[in-house]
PDB file with one MODEL, atoms N, CA, C and O in Angstrom:
MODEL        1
ATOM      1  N   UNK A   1      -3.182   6.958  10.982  1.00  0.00           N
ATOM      2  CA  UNK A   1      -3.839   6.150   9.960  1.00  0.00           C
ATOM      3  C   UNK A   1      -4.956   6.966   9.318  1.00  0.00           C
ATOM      4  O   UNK A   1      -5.618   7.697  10.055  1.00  0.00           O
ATOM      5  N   UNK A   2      -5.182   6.920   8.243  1.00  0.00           N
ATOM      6  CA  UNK A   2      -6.207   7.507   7.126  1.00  0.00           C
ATOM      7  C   UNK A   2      -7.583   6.980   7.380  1.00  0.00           C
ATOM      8  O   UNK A   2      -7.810   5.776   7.267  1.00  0.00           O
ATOM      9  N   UNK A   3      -8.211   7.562   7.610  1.00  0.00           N
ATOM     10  CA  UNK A   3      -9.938   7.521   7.615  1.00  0.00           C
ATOM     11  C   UNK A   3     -10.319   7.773   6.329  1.00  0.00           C
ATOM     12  O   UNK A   3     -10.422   8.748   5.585  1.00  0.00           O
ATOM     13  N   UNK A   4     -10.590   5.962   6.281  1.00  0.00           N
ATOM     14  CA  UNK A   4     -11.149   5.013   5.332  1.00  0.00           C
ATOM     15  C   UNK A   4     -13.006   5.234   5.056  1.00  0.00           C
ATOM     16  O   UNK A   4     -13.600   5.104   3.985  1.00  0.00           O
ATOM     17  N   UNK A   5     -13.433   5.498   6.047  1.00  0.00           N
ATOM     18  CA  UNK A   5     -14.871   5.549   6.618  1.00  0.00           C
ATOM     19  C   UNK A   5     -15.948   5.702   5.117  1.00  0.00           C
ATOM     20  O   UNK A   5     -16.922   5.013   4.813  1.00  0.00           O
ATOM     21  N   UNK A   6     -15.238   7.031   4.284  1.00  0.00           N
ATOM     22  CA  UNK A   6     -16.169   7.091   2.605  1.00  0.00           C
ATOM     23  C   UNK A   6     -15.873   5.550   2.304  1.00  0.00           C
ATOM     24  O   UNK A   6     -16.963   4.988   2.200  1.00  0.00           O
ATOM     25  N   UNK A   7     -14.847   4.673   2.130  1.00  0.00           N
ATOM     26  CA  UNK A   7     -15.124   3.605   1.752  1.00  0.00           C
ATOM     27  C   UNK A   7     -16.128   2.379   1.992  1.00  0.00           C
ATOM     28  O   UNK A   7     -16.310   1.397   1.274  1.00  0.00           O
ATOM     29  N   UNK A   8     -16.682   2.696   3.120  1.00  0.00           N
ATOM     30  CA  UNK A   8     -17.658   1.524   3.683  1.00  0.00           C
ATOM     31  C   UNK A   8     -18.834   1.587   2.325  1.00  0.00           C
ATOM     32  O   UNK A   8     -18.938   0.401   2.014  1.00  0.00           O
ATOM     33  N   UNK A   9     -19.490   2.167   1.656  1.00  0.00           N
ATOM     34  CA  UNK A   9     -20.396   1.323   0.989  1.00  0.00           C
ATOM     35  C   UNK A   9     -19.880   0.713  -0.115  1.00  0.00           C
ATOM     36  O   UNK A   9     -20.485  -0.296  -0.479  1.00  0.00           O
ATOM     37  N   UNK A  10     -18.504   1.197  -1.030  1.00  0.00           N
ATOM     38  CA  UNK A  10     -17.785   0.727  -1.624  1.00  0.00           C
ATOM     39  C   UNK A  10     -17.387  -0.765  -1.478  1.00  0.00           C
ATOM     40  O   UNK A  10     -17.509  -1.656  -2.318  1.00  0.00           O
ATOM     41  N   UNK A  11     -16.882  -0.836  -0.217  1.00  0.00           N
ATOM     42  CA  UNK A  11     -16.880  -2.054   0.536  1.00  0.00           C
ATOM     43  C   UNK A  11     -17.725  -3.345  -0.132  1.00  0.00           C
ATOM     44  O   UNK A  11     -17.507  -4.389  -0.747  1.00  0.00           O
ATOM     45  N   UNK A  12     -18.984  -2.456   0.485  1.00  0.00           N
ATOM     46  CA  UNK A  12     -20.356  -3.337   0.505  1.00  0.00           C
ATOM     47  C   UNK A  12     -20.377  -3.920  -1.475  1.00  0.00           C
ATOM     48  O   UNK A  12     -20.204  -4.976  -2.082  1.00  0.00           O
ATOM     49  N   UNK A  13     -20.667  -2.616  -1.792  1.00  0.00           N
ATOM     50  CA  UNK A  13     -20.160  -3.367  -3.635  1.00  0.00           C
ATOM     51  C   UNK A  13     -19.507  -4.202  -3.967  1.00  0.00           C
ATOM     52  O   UNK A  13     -19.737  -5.060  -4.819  1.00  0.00           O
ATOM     53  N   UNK A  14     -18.233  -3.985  -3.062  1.00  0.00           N
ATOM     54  CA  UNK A  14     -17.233  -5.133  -4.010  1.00  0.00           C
ATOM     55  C   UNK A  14     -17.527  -6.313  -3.304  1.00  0.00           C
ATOM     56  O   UNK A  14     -17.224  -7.257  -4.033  1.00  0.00           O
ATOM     57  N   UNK A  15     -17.950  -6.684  -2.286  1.00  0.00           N
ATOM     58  CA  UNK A  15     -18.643  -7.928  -1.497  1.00  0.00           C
ATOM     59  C   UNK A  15     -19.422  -8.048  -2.409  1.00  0.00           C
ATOM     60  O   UNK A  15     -18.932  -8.945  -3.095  1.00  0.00           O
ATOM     61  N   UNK A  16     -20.671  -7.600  -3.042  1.00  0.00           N
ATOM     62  CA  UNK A  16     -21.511  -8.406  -3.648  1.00  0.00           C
ATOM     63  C   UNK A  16     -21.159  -8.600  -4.973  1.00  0.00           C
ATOM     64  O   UNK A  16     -21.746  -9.534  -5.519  1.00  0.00           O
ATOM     65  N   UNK A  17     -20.180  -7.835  -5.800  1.00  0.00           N
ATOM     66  CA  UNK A  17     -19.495  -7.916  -6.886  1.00  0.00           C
ATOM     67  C   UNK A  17     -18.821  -9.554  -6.773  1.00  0.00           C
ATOM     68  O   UNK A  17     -19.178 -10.449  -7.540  1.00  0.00           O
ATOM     69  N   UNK A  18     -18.038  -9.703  -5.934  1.00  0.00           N
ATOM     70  CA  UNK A  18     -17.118 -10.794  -5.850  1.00  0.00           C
ATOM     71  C   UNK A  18     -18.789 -11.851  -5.595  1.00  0.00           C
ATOM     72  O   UNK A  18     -18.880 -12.701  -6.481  1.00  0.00           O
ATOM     73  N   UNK A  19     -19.653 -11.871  -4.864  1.00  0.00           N
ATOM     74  CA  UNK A  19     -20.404 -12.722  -4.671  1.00  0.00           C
ATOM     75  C   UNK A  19     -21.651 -13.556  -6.044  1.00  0.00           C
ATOM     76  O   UNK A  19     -22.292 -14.603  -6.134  1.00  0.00           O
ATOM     77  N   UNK A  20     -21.457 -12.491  -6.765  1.00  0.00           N
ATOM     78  CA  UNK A  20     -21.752 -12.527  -7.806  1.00  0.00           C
ATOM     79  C   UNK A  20     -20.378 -13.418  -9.147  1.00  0.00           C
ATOM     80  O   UNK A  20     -20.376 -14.117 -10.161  1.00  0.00           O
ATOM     81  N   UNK A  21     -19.787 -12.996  -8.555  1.00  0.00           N
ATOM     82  CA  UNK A  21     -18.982 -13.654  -9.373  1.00  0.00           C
ATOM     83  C   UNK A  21     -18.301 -12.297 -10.682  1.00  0.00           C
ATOM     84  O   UNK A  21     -17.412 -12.556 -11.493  1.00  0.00           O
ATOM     85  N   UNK A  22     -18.960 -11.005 -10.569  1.00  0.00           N
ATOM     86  CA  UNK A  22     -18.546 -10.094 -11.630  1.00  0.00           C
ATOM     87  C   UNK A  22     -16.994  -9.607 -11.163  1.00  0.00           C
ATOM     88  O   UNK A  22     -16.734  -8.794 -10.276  1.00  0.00           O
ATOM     89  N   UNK A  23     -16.382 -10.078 -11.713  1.00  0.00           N
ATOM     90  CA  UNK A  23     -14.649  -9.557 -11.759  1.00  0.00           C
ATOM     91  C   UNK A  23     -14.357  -8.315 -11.688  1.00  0.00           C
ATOM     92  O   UNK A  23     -13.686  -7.636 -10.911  1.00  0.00           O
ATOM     93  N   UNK A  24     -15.523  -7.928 -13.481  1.00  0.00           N
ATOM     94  CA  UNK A  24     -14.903  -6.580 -14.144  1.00  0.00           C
ATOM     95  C   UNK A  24     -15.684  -5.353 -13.008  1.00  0.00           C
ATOM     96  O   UNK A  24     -15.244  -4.203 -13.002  1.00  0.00           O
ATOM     97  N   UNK A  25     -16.797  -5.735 -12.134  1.00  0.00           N
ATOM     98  CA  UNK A  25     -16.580  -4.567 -11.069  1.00  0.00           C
ATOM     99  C   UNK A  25     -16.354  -5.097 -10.106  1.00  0.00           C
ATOM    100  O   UNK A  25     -17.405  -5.357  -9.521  1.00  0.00           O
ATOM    101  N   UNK A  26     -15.315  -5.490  -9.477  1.00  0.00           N
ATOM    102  CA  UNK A  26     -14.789  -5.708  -8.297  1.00  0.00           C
ATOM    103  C   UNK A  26     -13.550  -5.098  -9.054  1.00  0.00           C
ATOM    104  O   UNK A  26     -13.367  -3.995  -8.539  1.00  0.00           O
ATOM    105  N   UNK A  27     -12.598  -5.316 -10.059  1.00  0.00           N
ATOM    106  CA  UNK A  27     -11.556  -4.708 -10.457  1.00  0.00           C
ATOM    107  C   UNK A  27     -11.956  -3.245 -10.523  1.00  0.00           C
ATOM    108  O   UNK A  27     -11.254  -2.426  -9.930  1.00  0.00           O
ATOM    109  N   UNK A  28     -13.059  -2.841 -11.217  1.00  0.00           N
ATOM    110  CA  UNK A  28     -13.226  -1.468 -11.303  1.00  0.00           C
ATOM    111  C   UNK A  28     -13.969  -1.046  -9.837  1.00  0.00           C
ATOM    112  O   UNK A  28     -14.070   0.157 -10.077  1.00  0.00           O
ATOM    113  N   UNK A  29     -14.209  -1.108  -9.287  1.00  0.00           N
ATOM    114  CA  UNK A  29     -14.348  -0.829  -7.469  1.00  0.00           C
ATOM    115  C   UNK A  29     -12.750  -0.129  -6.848  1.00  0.00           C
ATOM    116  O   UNK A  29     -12.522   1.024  -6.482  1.00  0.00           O
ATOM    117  N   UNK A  30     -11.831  -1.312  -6.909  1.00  0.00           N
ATOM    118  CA  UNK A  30     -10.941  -1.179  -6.562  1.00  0.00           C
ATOM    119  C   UNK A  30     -10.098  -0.275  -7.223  1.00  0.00           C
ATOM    120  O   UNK A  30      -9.180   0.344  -6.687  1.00  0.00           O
ATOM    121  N   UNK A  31     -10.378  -0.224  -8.214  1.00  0.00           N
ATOM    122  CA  UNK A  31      -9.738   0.873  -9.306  1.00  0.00           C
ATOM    123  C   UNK A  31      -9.490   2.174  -8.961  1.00  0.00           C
ATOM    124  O   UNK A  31      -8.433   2.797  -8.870  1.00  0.00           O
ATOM    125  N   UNK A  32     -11.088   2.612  -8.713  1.00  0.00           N
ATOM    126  CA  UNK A  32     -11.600   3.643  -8.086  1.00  0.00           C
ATOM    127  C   UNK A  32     -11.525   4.208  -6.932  1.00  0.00           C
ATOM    128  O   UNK A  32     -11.751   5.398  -6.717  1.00  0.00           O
ATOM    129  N   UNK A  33     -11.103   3.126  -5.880  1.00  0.00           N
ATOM    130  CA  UNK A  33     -10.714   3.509  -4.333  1.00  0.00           C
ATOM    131  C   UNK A  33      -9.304   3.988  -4.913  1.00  0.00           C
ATOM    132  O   UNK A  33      -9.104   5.198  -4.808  1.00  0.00           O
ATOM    133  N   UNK A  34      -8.531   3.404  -5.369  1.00  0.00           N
ATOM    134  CA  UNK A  34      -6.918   4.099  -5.882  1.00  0.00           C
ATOM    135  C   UNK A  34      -6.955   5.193  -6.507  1.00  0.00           C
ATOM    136  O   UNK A  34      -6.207   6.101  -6.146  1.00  0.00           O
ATOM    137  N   UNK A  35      -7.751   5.349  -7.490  1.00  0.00           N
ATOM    138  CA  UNK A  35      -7.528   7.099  -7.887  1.00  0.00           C
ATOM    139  C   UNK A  35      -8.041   7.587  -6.638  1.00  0.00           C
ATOM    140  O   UNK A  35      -7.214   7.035  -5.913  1.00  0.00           O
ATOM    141  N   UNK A  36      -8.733   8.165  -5.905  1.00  0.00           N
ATOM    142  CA  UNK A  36      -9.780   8.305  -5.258  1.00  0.00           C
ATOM    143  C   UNK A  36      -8.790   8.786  -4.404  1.00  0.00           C
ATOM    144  O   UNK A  36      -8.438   9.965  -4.366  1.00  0.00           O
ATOM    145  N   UNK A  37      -8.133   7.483  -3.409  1.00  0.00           N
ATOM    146  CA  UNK A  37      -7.736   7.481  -2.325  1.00  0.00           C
ATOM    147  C   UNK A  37      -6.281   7.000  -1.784  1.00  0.00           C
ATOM    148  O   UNK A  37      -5.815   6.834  -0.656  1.00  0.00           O
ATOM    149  N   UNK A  38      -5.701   6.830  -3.301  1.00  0.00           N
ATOM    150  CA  UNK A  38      -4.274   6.432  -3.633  1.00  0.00           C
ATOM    151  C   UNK A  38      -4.223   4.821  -2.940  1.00  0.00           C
ATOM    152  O   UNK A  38      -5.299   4.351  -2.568  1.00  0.00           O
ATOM    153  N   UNK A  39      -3.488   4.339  -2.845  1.00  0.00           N
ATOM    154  CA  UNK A  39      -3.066   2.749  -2.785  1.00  0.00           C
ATOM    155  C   UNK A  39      -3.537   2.235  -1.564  1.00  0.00           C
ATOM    156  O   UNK A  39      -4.150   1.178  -1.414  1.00  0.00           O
ATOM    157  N   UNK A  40      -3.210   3.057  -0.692  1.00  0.00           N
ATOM    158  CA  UNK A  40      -4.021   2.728   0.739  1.00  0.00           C
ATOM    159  C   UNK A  40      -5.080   2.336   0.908  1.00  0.00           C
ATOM    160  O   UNK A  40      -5.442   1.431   1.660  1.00  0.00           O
ATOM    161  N   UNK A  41      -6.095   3.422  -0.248  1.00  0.00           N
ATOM    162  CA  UNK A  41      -7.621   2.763  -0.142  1.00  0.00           C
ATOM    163  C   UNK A  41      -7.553   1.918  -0.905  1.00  0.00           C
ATOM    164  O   UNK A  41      -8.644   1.351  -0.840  1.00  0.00           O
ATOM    165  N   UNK A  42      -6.883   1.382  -1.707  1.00  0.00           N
ATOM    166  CA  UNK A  42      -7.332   0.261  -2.490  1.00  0.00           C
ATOM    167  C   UNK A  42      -7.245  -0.776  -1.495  1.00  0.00           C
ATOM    168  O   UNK A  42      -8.160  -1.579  -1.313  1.00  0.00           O
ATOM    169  N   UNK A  43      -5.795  -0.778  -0.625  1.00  0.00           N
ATOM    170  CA  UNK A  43      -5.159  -1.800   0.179  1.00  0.00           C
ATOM    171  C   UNK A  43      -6.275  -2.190   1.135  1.00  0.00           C
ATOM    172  O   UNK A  43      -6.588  -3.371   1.288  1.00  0.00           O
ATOM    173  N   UNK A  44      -7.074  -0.858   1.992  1.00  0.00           N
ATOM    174  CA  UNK A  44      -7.833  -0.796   2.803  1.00  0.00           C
ATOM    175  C   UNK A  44      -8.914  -1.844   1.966  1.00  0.00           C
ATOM    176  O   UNK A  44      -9.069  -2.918   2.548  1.00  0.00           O
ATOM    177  N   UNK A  45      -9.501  -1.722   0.987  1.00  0.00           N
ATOM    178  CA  UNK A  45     -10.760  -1.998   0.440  1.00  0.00           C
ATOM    179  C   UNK A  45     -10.121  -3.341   0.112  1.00  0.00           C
ATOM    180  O   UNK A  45     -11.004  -4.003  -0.433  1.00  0.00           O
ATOM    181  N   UNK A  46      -9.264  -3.882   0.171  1.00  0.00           N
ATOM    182  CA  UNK A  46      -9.135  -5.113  -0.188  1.00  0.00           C
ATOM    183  C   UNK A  46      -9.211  -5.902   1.260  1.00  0.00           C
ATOM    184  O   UNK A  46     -10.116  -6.718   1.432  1.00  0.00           O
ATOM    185  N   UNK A  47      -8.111  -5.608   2.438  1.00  0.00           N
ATOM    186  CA  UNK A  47      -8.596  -6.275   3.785  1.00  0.00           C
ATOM    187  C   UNK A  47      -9.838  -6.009   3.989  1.00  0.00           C
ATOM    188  O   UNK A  47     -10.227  -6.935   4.701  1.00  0.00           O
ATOM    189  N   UNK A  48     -10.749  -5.266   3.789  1.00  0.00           N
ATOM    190  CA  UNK A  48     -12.273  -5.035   4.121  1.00  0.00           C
ATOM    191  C   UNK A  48     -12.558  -6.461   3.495  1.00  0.00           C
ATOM    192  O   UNK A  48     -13.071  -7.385   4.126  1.00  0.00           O
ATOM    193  N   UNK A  49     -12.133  -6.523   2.086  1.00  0.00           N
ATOM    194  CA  UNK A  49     -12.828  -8.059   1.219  1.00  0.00           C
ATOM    195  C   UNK A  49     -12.511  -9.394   2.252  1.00  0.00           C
ATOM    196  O   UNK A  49     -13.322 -10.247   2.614  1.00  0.00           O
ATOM    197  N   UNK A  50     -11.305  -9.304   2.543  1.00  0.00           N
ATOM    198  CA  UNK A  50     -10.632 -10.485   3.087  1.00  0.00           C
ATOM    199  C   UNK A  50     -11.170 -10.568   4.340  1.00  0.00           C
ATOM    200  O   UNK A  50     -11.205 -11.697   4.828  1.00  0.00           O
ATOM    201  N   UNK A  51     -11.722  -9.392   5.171  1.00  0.00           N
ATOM    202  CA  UNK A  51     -12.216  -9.517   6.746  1.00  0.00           C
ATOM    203  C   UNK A  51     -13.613 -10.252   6.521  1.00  0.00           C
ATOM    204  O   UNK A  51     -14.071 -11.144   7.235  1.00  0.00           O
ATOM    205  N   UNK A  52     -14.110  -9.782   5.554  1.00  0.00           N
ATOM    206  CA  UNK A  52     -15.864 -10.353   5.189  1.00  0.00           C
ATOM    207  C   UNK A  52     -15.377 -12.024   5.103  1.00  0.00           C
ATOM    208  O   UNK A  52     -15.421 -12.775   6.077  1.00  0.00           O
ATOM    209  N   UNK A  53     -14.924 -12.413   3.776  1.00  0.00           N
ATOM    210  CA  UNK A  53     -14.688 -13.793   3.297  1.00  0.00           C
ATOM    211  C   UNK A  53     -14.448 -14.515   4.516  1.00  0.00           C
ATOM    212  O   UNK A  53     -15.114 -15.522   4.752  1.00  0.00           O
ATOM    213  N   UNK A  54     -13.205 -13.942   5.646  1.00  0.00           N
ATOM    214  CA  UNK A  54     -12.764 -14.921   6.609  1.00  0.00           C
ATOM    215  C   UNK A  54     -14.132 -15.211   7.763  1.00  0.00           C
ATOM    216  O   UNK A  54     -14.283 -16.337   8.237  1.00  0.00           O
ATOM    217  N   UNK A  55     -15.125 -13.997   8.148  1.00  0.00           N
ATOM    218  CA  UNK A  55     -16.425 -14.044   8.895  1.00  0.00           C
ATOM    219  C   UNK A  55     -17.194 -15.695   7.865  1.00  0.00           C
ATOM    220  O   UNK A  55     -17.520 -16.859   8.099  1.00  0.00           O
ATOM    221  N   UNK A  56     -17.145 -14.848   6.857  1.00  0.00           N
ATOM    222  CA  UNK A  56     -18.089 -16.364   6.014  1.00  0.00           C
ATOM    223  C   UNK A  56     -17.753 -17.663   6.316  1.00  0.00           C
ATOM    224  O   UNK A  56     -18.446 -18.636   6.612  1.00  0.00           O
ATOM    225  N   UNK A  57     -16.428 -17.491   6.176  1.00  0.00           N
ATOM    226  CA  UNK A  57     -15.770 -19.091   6.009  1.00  0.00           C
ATOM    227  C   UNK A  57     -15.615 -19.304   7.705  1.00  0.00           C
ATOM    228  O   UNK A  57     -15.575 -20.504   7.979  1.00  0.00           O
ATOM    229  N   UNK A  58     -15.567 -18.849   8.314  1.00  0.00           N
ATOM    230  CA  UNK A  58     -15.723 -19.015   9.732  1.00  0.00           C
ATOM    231  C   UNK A  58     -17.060 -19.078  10.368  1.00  0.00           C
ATOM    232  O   UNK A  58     -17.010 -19.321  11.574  1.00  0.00           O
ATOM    233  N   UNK A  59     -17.908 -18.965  10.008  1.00  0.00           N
ATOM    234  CA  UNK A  59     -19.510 -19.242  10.019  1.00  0.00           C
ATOM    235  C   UNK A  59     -20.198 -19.967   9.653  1.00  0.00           C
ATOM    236  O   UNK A  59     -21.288 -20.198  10.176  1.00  0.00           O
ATOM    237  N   UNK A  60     -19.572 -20.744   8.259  1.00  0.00           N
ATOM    238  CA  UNK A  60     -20.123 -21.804   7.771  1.00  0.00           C
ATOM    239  C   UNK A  60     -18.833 -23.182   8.231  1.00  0.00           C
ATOM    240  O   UNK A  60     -18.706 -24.185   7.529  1.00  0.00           O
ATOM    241  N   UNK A  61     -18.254 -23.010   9.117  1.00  0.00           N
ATOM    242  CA  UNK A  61     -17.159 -24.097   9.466  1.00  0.00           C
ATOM    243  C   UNK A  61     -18.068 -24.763  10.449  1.00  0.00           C
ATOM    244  O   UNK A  61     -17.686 -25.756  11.069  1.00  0.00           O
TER     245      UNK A  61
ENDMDL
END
């Protein structure tokens, strides 16, 4: 498996991107992990989104 690890503050962006509600950089976040890091990192940087959201929604249950 590919060491994702440069992606962690990226991560952190598109968490507060999406928390914010800004689309156009959470699309361009993700954009950027794909040139970057081809599809994987995008894929990666997207379960990173989905691991955060499910902690939230499991914290506030």
């Amino acid at each position: 498996m590919a060491d994702f690890a440069w992606l962690h503050g990226r991560a952190e962006e598109l968490v507060a991107a999406v928390e914010r509600g800004d689309a156009a950089r959470a699309w361009q976040l993700v954009a950027h992990a794909k040139a970057e890091g081809g599809m994987a990192a995008a894929e990666h940087l997207m379960v990173e989104l989905c691991a955060r959201v499910r902690m939230v929604a499991d914290h506030n249950a």
